[in-house]
Amino acid sequence: MNVVTPFEGIGASVRRKEDLRFLSGRGQYTDDISRPGQAHAYLLRSPHAHARILSVDTAAAKAMPGVVAVFTSADMAGLGGIPCGWQIHNKDGSPMAEPVHPVLATGKVRHVGDPVAVVVAESRAQAKDAAEAILVEYEVLPAAVDMEAALAPGAPALHDTAPGNLCYDWQIGDKAITDAAFAGAHKVVKFETTNNRLVPNAMEPRAAIGDYDTTSGDYTLYTTSQNPHVIRLLMGAFVLQIPEAKLRVVAPDVGGGFGSKIYHYAEEAIVTWAAGKLHRPVKWTCERTESFMSDAHGRDHVTRCQLALDAQGKFLGLRVQTHANMGAYLSTFAPCVPTYLYATLLSGVYAIPTIHAEVKAVFTSTVPVDAYRGAGRPEATYLLERLVDVAAAETGIDKVELRRRNFIPTDAFPYQTPVALQYDSGNYFATLDQALETSGWTGFEARRAEAAAQGKLRGIGISTYLEACGIAPSAVVGSLGARAGLYEVGTIRVHPTGSVTVLTGSHSHGQGHETTFAQLVADRLGVPIAQVDVVHGDTAKVPFGMGTYGSRSLAVGGSAMFKAMDKIIAKGKKIAAHLMEASVEDIEFDRGTFRVAGTDRSKALAEISLAAYVPHNFPHDELEPGLDETAFYDPKNFTYPGGCHIAEVEIDSETGRVTVVQFTAVDDIGRVINPMIVEGQVQGGVAQGIGQALLEHAVYDSAGQLLSGSMMDYTMPRADDLPPVGVATHATLCTHNPLGVKGCGEVGAIGSPPAVMNAVVDALRDYGVRHIEMPATPAKIWNIINAGRRPMAAE
Amino acid sequence: MYDFAYHKPATIADAVKILSADPDARAIAGGQTLLPALKHRLNRPPAVVDLSGIAELRGVKRDGNKLTIGALTRHVDVANSPEVQAAIPALAKMAGSIGDIQVRNRGTMGGSVANNDPAADYPAAVLGLNATVVTDKRRIAADDFFQGMFTTALEPGELLVAVEFPIPEKAGYAKMRNPASRYVMAGVFVAKTAGGVRVVVNGAGPGVFRQSEMEKALTANWSADAVAGVKQSAEGLNGDIHGSAEYRAHLVTVMAKRAVAEAG
């Protein structure tokens, strides 16, 4: 008997099904997998940021104990480069510079950590020992580390095919209309900022195992990926030339990704290729220090912008010029991050009549930069929300009032921005009011005074943000340069006795899909979640998939499941009609029961499924046996979560240490499936946002050495850096997907950095501070306090 | 890590014998410094001498006006020791503030003192409390023991056995942690002892050092206000991506005030 308790469907805070496995240490991560006879790979990486490789002598290494093989790029002739998934076009219509990204460095190394050779040995330690015996002769070249330096005339050229180290010079919006708006402005507020470079640092380092079946010629790659089908496509078609049918990619339990595990990395191709070459499984596991110099980094923008306002503080126009760091090579998503995931978001929650944005993407002698939780949208939100606070200070208009005056009116949806997006829904006033209320905004001055009495500087900061996620409509992204579609695939397999297996192209690496997706099935088909199994992460099991990133799993993956359930219900109705000798049109379905309308005749889903698999008297020309349906769902639009984050900070004026003492998040993420999981997602995002605002910074020296290259110098947020985070939701439903959902994975990391930094600047209002760059470290804050109290200089 | 010979002696004498026979052999206590260095292949000792089997190196003992702590006593044991808490509460509190729980459950006093990391906590307490370092061969006054970054008076093959802490009239410790590593960025240990006032700075410089101007100020007037006006020179202090030498110099005064307030 199928019984779904009211506590299992949409809106229920069901405990996570996957947690028994994770919390008891029984997760199966890539490094937990060992294949019979596997050898171990270790990569020798460049110690230089930019150097010519004059020679590589592997003879001594090959003679070391346990060594199976040593490979350099010379052994990999014929392999393709690591492909890039997006092609952006310059202002003049020409395509971006897209230099080859070889699997192993060829001719030159271009960042510290660029792999030069790979050793395969019987043990990891032996591979490492042998790597030390490889003699590489380098001619060290000047590095181009800083973006401005890389763009300067005469800068060291990293790639022959990227003159001036420029990847692209791109624009969006109308320059002439924007210039005209500025010409008529009452006031122009100028602002410059750097969005600090971050190292993602998922708890599980990357790992990969290549396996090759000599009898069938089949390859298998086990990898720490957010999107195994995409890796199969990119690696199979572009790098190794292995047809999909002969290549299986498995992404088992994955311990966090945050974007850094979307991309196809060289190590995946290396172990797969080496397994085929050596006829042995080859395993590679990244060390933490190695991950700092080989996982794609995030953010790293330098931006100048100007906001035009009329006398009442209404925004008239926005101009933005951004330099975005690509690092040494183009990672899979990199070119789209500072363009279609950033500049298209520059309208935020505001009705800005005209916007013109220009983005130069720059190659530098650093690790490739790509999407990191939020990807472009945190950069846009930070810019806009700091800019609005600066504008409030300079116009004398209250910062909340200035926001209200410029919000997109609630009755203006669908709203077309001047930067390509059409927002379907939202109510920014409601989330603002709720957050002001919850945070005790109006009572803040009393708290400031109380803190001051104890020698603390207290500040409050607000951010009213919006993001575009649920990526993405294939037709739209295709026209913008994506080389793939961004639909998702869901299969609903109802077994003979009525239990359900869900196959999804989404991938869970911390998001709790095994629970949330089961709740969707429970809610719609009436099957208890204990009888719903969610399968993901294996190209041999799941028909296809585009994976998990951009807060897309529920909005796109969940919608695919919804569509597949439509098909299940439609077929179930046919079977029910046949069994109950009624017309299909008269069959109604509700949570597990097929009923002949207006009668007491009904069949449970399990009876229908049993009949589907035991079709003894089916009219076979009308009805196929089986109850197993697959749907591909291509979203009609992005989804647009938005909301309001409010941070309160206290600064120890003697040490400069900033403590976030209170944090309020009110997010409109559409319909909520599991409030507990949403709360965890938002809290995790806020933790990373606070990390960016106060702690994290990837710092290179001028020679291209990563100074913050380990946890000793790269400040990850810890539990005691974080306040209790109050999470509330206020839903307006997405109008264009069947679930009404918008996505919650990134909102925390998008909304929070400007809220925290606005609070820090507010706390230091008596010190003449207009802006502070992230991260607001104690030393940086002390420098400001040490300079003494003074009024803010007029711009 | 590279291969090495592993020894686990049961007595101090046996440990010293192995260490003396090979000047490149390294003693390992809690392994909180040596082990990461080995894992990163930054260190290649031919032999590692594991001290964990030597029972006589463990424990806290009060003897009149003196507290003797065995070299192998873990930070967690010092922090939780009723004897230490009663005799020198600042020392117990300091030990309880080292690293994190995992570090305190493995790391030992002797390891920290013998390693003399400029950003470690223990050297400040040992020097601040005018303790005596006891080795298998001799007794060394704290003032003579610490000789700058990762350098001590220990001779090759000489084993730190215990530290004797005279019980002070009062003592306090305050530190600013490095935001990333959580090691000490600038810390100050203050003590009012029978031999006079001692003020010791750790974290800020290339090694732990006494701040004589602050000692004078506190001798004249034991109060936070007395040190508030004493500026530490930035010359010779550390500067890095987390803070300049000037910032650390400033923190020395702040931490001195807090340490005095802590001492009461």
PDB file of N, CA and C in Angstrom, chain B residues 194-261:
ATOM      1  N   ALA B 194      58.519  36.385  41.260  1.00  0.00           N
ATOM      2  CA  ALA B 194      59.410  36.717  42.372  1.00  0.00           C
ATOM      3  C   ALA B 194      60.650  37.452  41.858  1.00  0.00           C
ATOM      4  N   GLY B 195      61.038  37.116  40.655  1.00  0.00           N
ATOM      5  CA  GLY B 195      62.226  37.754  40.070  1.00  0.00           C
ATOM      6  C   GLY B 195      61.909  39.039  39.329  1.00  0.00           C
ATOM      7  N   GLY B 196      60.679  39.517  39.426  1.00  0.00           N
ATOM      8  CA  GLY B 196      60.321  40.764  38.761  1.00  0.00           C
ATOM      9  C   GLY B 196      59.279  40.558  37.683  1.00  0.00           C
ATOM     10  N   VAL B 197      58.928  41.663  37.025  1.00  0.00           N
ATOM     11  CA  VAL B 197      57.906  41.634  35.981  1.00  0.00           C
ATOM     12  C   VAL B 197      58.543  41.207  34.663  1.00  0.00           C
ATOM     13  N   ARG B 198      57.839  40.352  33.955  1.00  0.00           N
ATOM     14  CA  ARG B 198      58.342  39.949  32.628  1.00  0.00           C
ATOM     15  C   ARG B 198      57.235  40.148  31.586  1.00  0.00           C
ATOM     16  N   VAL B 199      57.637  40.708  30.465  1.00  0.00           N
ATOM     17  CA  VAL B 199      56.719  40.899  29.340  1.00  0.00           C
ATOM     18  C   VAL B 199      57.373  40.282  28.110  1.00  0.00           C
ATOM     19  N   VAL B 200      56.690  39.327  27.508  1.00  0.00           N
ATOM     20  CA  VAL B 200      57.289  38.608  26.386  1.00  0.00           C
ATOM     21  C   VAL B 200      56.361  38.680  25.171  1.00  0.00           C
ATOM     22  N   VAL B 201      56.979  38.950  24.041  1.00  0.00           N
ATOM     23  CA  VAL B 201      56.226  39.085  22.793  1.00  0.00           C
ATOM     24  C   VAL B 201      56.483  37.856  21.911  1.00  0.00           C
ATOM     25  N   ASN B 202      55.426  37.271  21.384  1.00  0.00           N
ATOM     26  CA  ASN B 202      55.593  36.206  20.391  1.00  0.00           C
ATOM     27  C   ASN B 202      54.815  36.552  19.133  1.00  0.00           C
ATOM     28  N   GLY B 203      55.088  35.830  18.073  1.00  0.00           N
ATOM     29  CA  GLY B 203      54.351  36.014  16.820  1.00  0.00           C
ATOM     30  C   GLY B 203      54.795  37.197  15.984  1.00  0.00           C
ATOM     31  N   ALA B 204      55.059  38.294  16.630  1.00  0.00           N
ATOM     32  CA  ALA B 204      55.319  39.530  15.887  1.00  0.00           C
ATOM     33  C   ALA B 204      56.710  39.568  15.260  1.00  0.00           C
ATOM     34  N   GLY B 205      57.677  38.945  15.922  1.00  0.00           N
ATOM     35  CA  GLY B 205      59.059  39.050  15.447  1.00  0.00           C
ATOM     36  C   GLY B 205      59.606  37.722  14.973  1.00  0.00           C
ATOM     37  N   PRO B 206      60.861  37.700  14.623  1.00  0.00           N
ATOM     38  CA  PRO B 206      61.479  36.451  14.152  1.00  0.00           C
ATOM     39  C   PRO B 206      61.686  35.434  15.263  1.00  0.00           C
ATOM     40  N   GLY B 207      61.444  35.837  16.488  1.00  0.00           N
ATOM     41  CA  GLY B 207      61.542  34.922  17.617  1.00  0.00           C
ATOM     42  C   GLY B 207      60.882  35.583  18.810  1.00  0.00           C
ATOM     43  N   VAL B 208      60.687  34.785  19.841  1.00  0.00           N
ATOM     44  CA  VAL B 208      60.072  35.322  21.049  1.00  0.00           C
ATOM     45  C   VAL B 208      61.083  36.264  21.719  1.00  0.00           C
ATOM     46  N   PHE B 209      60.592  37.407  22.247  1.00  0.00           N
ATOM     47  CA  PHE B 209      61.531  38.343  22.888  1.00  0.00           C
ATOM     48  C   PHE B 209      60.874  39.082  24.047  1.00  0.00           C
ATOM     49  N   ARG B 210      61.732  39.588  24.965  1.00  0.00           N
ATOM     50  CA  ARG B 210      61.220  40.355  26.107  1.00  0.00           C
ATOM     51  C   ARG B 210      61.095  41.818  25.717  1.00  0.00           C
ATOM     52  N   GLN B 211      60.045  42.468  26.220  1.00  0.00           N
ATOM     53  CA  GLN B 211      59.782  43.872  25.931  1.00  0.00           C
ATOM     54  C   GLN B 211      60.141  44.664  27.186  1.00  0.00           C
ATOM     55  N   SER B 212      61.376  45.174  27.218  1.00  0.00           N
ATOM     56  CA  SER B 212      61.892  45.733  28.479  1.00  0.00           C
ATOM     57  C   SER B 212      61.194  47.023  28.888  1.00  0.00           C
ATOM     58  N   GLU B 213      60.795  47.822  27.904  1.00  0.00           N
ATOM     59  CA  GLU B 213      60.108  49.077  28.281  1.00  0.00           C
ATOM     60  C   GLU B 213      58.786  48.784  28.982  1.00  0.00           C
ATOM     61  N   MET B 214      58.116  47.803  28.479  1.00  0.00           N
ATOM     62  CA  MET B 214      56.845  47.424  29.113  1.00  0.00           C
ATOM     63  C   MET B 214      57.100  46.807  30.484  1.00  0.00           C
ATOM     64  N   GLU B 215      58.181  46.072  30.597  1.00  0.00           N
ATOM     65  CA  GLU B 215      58.522  45.502  31.913  1.00  0.00           C
ATOM     66  C   GLU B 215      58.746  46.621  32.926  1.00  0.00           C
ATOM     67  N   LYS B 216      59.454  47.663  32.486  1.00  0.00           N
ATOM     68  CA  LYS B 216      59.704  48.814  33.370  1.00  0.00           C
ATOM     69  C   LYS B 216      58.388  49.491  33.750  1.00  0.00           C
ATOM     70  N   ALA B 217      57.563  49.703  32.738  1.00  0.00           N
ATOM     71  CA  ALA B 217      56.290  50.396  32.991  1.00  0.00           C
ATOM     72  C   ALA B 217      55.424  49.609  33.967  1.00  0.00           C
ATOM     73  N   LEU B 218      55.406  48.298  33.804  1.00  0.00           N
ATOM     74  CA  LEU B 218      54.560  47.479  34.677  1.00  0.00           C
ATOM     75  C   LEU B 218      55.174  47.308  36.066  1.00  0.00           C
ATOM     76  N   THR B 219      56.481  47.366  36.136  1.00  0.00           N
ATOM     77  CA  THR B 219      57.138  47.300  37.449  1.00  0.00           C
ATOM     78  C   THR B 219      56.740  48.519  38.265  1.00  0.00           C
ATOM     79  N   ALA B 220      56.683  49.659  37.573  1.00  0.00           N
ATOM     80  CA  ALA B 220      56.311  50.893  38.262  1.00  0.00           C
ATOM     81  C   ALA B 220      54.822  50.909  38.586  1.00  0.00           C
ATOM     82  N   ASN B 221      54.028  50.339  37.695  1.00  0.00           N
ATOM     83  CA  ASN B 221      52.576  50.431  37.866  1.00  0.00           C
ATOM     84  C   ASN B 221      51.912  49.281  37.139  1.00  0.00           C
ATOM     85  N   TRP B 222      51.539  48.257  37.873  1.00  0.00           N
ATOM     86  CA  TRP B 222      50.933  47.075  37.242  1.00  0.00           C
ATOM     87  C   TRP B 222      49.496  47.388  36.849  1.00  0.00           C
ATOM     88  N   SER B 223      49.329  47.877  35.627  1.00  0.00           N
ATOM     89  CA  SER B 223      47.981  48.141  35.129  1.00  0.00           C
ATOM     90  C   SER B 223      48.023  48.211  33.611  1.00  0.00           C
ATOM     91  N   ALA B 224      46.875  47.947  33.026  1.00  0.00           N
ATOM     92  CA  ALA B 224      46.793  47.992  31.560  1.00  0.00           C
ATOM     93  C   ALA B 224      47.153  49.379  31.046  1.00  0.00           C
ATOM     94  N   ASP B 225      46.756  50.373  31.811  1.00  0.00           N
ATOM     95  CA  ASP B 225      47.058  51.747  31.390  1.00  0.00           C
ATOM     96  C   ASP B 225      48.560  51.996  31.301  1.00  0.00           C
ATOM     97  N   ALA B 226      49.300  51.318  32.160  1.00  0.00           N
ATOM     98  CA  ALA B 226      50.739  51.564  32.197  1.00  0.00           C
ATOM     99  C   ALA B 226      51.415  51.167  30.887  1.00  0.00           C
ATOM    100  N   VAL B 227      50.907  50.119  30.231  1.00  0.00           N
ATOM    101  CA  VAL B 227      51.531  49.700  28.968  1.00  0.00           C
ATOM    102  C   VAL B 227      50.861  50.327  27.748  1.00  0.00           C
ATOM    103  N   ALA B 228      49.697  50.941  27.970  1.00  0.00           N
ATOM    104  CA  ALA B 228      48.938  51.471  26.825  1.00  0.00           C
ATOM    105  C   ALA B 228      49.753  52.499  26.042  1.00  0.00           C
ATOM    106  N   GLY B 229      50.603  53.209  26.748  1.00  0.00           N
ATOM    107  CA  GLY B 229      51.369  54.252  26.060  1.00  0.00           C
ATOM    108  C   GLY B 229      52.720  53.781  25.549  1.00  0.00           C
ATOM    109  N   VAL B 230      53.071  52.539  25.821  1.00  0.00           N
ATOM    110  CA  VAL B 230      54.390  52.054  25.393  1.00  0.00           C
ATOM    111  C   VAL B 230      54.297  51.496  23.978  1.00  0.00           C
ATOM    112  N   LYS B 231      55.032  52.112  23.099  1.00  0.00           N
ATOM    113  CA  LYS B 231      54.979  51.679  21.696  1.00  0.00           C
ATOM    114  C   LYS B 231      56.092  50.665  21.419  1.00  0.00           C
ATOM    115  N   GLN B 232      55.735  49.640  20.683  1.00  0.00           N
ATOM    116  CA  GLN B 232      56.729  48.674  20.226  1.00  0.00           C
ATOM    117  C   GLN B 232      57.265  49.169  18.881  1.00  0.00           C
ATOM    118  N   SER B 233      58.576  49.168  18.714  1.00  0.00           N
ATOM    119  CA  SER B 233      59.145  49.547  17.419  1.00  0.00           C
ATOM    120  C   SER B 233      58.835  48.467  16.398  1.00  0.00           C
ATOM    121  N   ALA B 234      58.553  48.915  15.169  1.00  0.00           N
ATOM    122  CA  ALA B 234      58.247  47.953  14.099  1.00  0.00           C
ATOM    123  C   ALA B 234      59.514  47.360  13.490  1.00  0.00           C
ATOM    124  N   GLU B 235      60.623  47.934  13.831  1.00  0.00           N
ATOM    125  CA  GLU B 235      61.869  47.495  13.200  1.00  0.00           C
ATOM    126  C   GLU B 235      62.155  46.031  13.521  1.00  0.00           C
ATOM    127  N   GLY B 236      62.416  45.272  12.521  1.00  0.00           N
ATOM    128  CA  GLY B 236      62.762  43.870  12.716  1.00  0.00           C
ATOM    129  C   GLY B 236      61.562  42.951  12.887  1.00  0.00           C
ATOM    130  N   LEU B 237      60.359  43.502  12.966  1.00  0.00           N
ATOM    131  CA  LEU B 237      59.184  42.637  13.101  1.00  0.00           C
ATOM    132  C   LEU B 237      58.782  42.051  11.734  1.00  0.00           C
ATOM    133  N   ASN B 238      57.916  41.053  11.769  1.00  0.00           N
ATOM    134  CA  ASN B 238      57.496  40.381  10.541  1.00  0.00           C
ATOM    135  C   ASN B 238      56.430  41.194   9.810  1.00  0.00           C
ATOM    136  N   GLY B 239      56.479  41.123   8.498  1.00  0.00           N
ATOM    137  CA  GLY B 239      55.410  41.693   7.678  1.00  0.00           C
ATOM    138  C   GLY B 239      55.082  40.702   6.576  1.00  0.00           C
ATOM    139  N   ASP B 240      53.803  40.511   6.287  1.00  0.00           N
ATOM    140  CA  ASP B 240      53.428  39.566   5.228  1.00  0.00           C
ATOM    141  C   ASP B 240      52.055  39.949   4.693  1.00  0.00           C
ATOM    142  N   ILE B 241      51.420  39.066   3.924  1.00  0.00           N
ATOM    143  CA  ILE B 241      50.138  39.438   3.324  1.00  0.00           C
ATOM    144  C   ILE B 241      49.050  39.629   4.374  1.00  0.00           C
ATOM    145  N   HIS B 242      49.279  39.182   5.580  1.00  0.00           N
ATOM    146  CA  HIS B 242      48.255  39.326   6.621  1.00  0.00           C
ATOM    147  C   HIS B 242      48.412  40.609   7.436  1.00  0.00           C
ATOM    148  N   GLY B 243      49.560  41.240   7.364  1.00  0.00           N
ATOM    149  CA  GLY B 243      49.732  42.473   8.124  1.00  0.00           C
ATOM    150  C   GLY B 243      51.179  42.937   8.085  1.00  0.00           C
ATOM    151  N   SER B 244      51.345  44.251   8.153  1.00  0.00           N
ATOM    152  CA  SER B 244      52.680  44.843   8.096  1.00  0.00           C
ATOM    153  C   SER B 244      53.359  44.740   9.455  1.00  0.00           C
ATOM    154  N   ALA B 245      54.643  45.054   9.464  1.00  0.00           N
ATOM    155  CA  ALA B 245      55.386  45.119  10.722  1.00  0.00           C
ATOM    156  C   ALA B 245      54.777  46.192  11.636  1.00  0.00           C
ATOM    157  N   GLU B 246      54.325  47.283  11.043  1.00  0.00           N
ATOM    158  CA  GLU B 246      53.722  48.376  11.832  1.00  0.00           C
ATOM    159  C   GLU B 246      52.439  47.874  12.525  1.00  0.00           C
ATOM    160  N   TYR B 247      51.659  47.105  11.776  1.00  0.00           N
ATOM    161  CA  TYR B 247      50.426  46.570  12.365  1.00  0.00           C
ATOM    162  C   TYR B 247      50.765  45.645  13.529  1.00  0.00           C
ATOM    163  N   ARG B 248      51.757  44.803  13.337  1.00  0.00           N
ATOM    164  CA  ARG B 248      52.130  43.881  14.417  1.00  0.00           C
ATOM    165  C   ARG B 248      52.663  44.660  15.627  1.00  0.00           C
ATOM    166  N   ALA B 249      53.437  45.714  15.348  1.00  0.00           N
ATOM    167  CA  ALA B 249      53.960  46.529  16.448  1.00  0.00           C
ATOM    168  C   ALA B 249      52.804  47.126  17.249  1.00  0.00           C
ATOM    169  N   HIS B 250      51.812  47.620  16.522  1.00  0.00           N
ATOM    170  CA  HIS B 250      50.632  48.177  17.190  1.00  0.00           C
ATOM    171  C   HIS B 250      49.935  47.106  18.030  1.00  0.00           C
ATOM    172  N   LEU B 251      49.825  45.915  17.451  1.00  0.00           N
ATOM    173  CA  LEU B 251      49.129  44.833  18.165  1.00  0.00           C
ATOM    174  C   LEU B 251      49.850  44.461  19.457  1.00  0.00           C
ATOM    175  N   VAL B 252      51.169  44.626  19.485  1.00  0.00           N
ATOM    176  CA  VAL B 252      51.918  44.278  20.699  1.00  0.00           C
ATOM    177  C   VAL B 252      51.401  45.108  21.880  1.00  0.00           C
ATOM    178  N   THR B 253      51.202  46.383  21.660  1.00  0.00           N
ATOM    179  CA  THR B 253      50.689  47.234  22.750  1.00  0.00           C
ATOM    180  C   THR B 253      49.269  46.821  23.137  1.00  0.00           C
ATOM    181  N   VAL B 254      48.450  46.548  22.105  1.00  0.00           N
ATOM    182  CA  VAL B 254      47.064  46.147  22.385  1.00  0.00           C
ATOM    183  C   VAL B 254      47.041  44.837  23.186  1.00  0.00           C
ATOM    184  N   MET B 255      47.853  43.891  22.753  1.00  0.00           N
ATOM    185  CA  MET B 255      47.838  42.586  23.423  1.00  0.00           C
ATOM    186  C   MET B 255      48.453  42.681  24.816  1.00  0.00           C
ATOM    187  N   ALA B 256      49.415  43.581  24.973  1.00  0.00           N
ATOM    188  CA  ALA B 256      50.001  43.775  26.306  1.00  0.00           C
ATOM    189  C   ALA B 256      48.928  44.281  27.276  1.00  0.00           C
ATOM    190  N   LYS B 257      48.168  45.242  26.831  1.00  0.00           N
ATOM    191  CA  LYS B 257      47.074  45.764  27.673  1.00  0.00           C
ATOM    192  C   LYS B 257      46.112  44.644  28.048  1.00  0.00           C
ATOM    193  N   ARG B 258      45.762  43.859  27.061  1.00  0.00           N
ATOM    194  CA  ARG B 258      44.782  42.791  27.301  1.00  0.00           C
ATOM    195  C   ARG B 258      45.353  41.697  28.199  1.00  0.00           C
ATOM    196  N   ALA B 259      46.639  41.438  28.026  1.00  0.00           N
ATOM    197  CA  ALA B 259      47.268  40.401  28.853  1.00  0.00           C
ATOM    198  C   ALA B 259      47.299  40.844  30.318  1.00  0.00           C
ATOM    199  N   VAL B 260      47.593  42.120  30.537  1.00  0.00           N
ATOM    200  CA  VAL B 260      47.617  42.641  31.915  1.00  0.00           C
ATOM    201  C   VAL B 260      46.210  42.584  32.502  1.00  0.00           C
ATOM    202  N   ALA B 261      45.243  42.993  31.699  1.00  0.00           N
ATOM    203  CA  ALA B 261      43.856  42.942  32.174  1.00  0.00           C
ATOM    204  C   ALA B 261      43.464  41.503  32.514  1.00  0.00           C
TER     205      ALA B 261
END
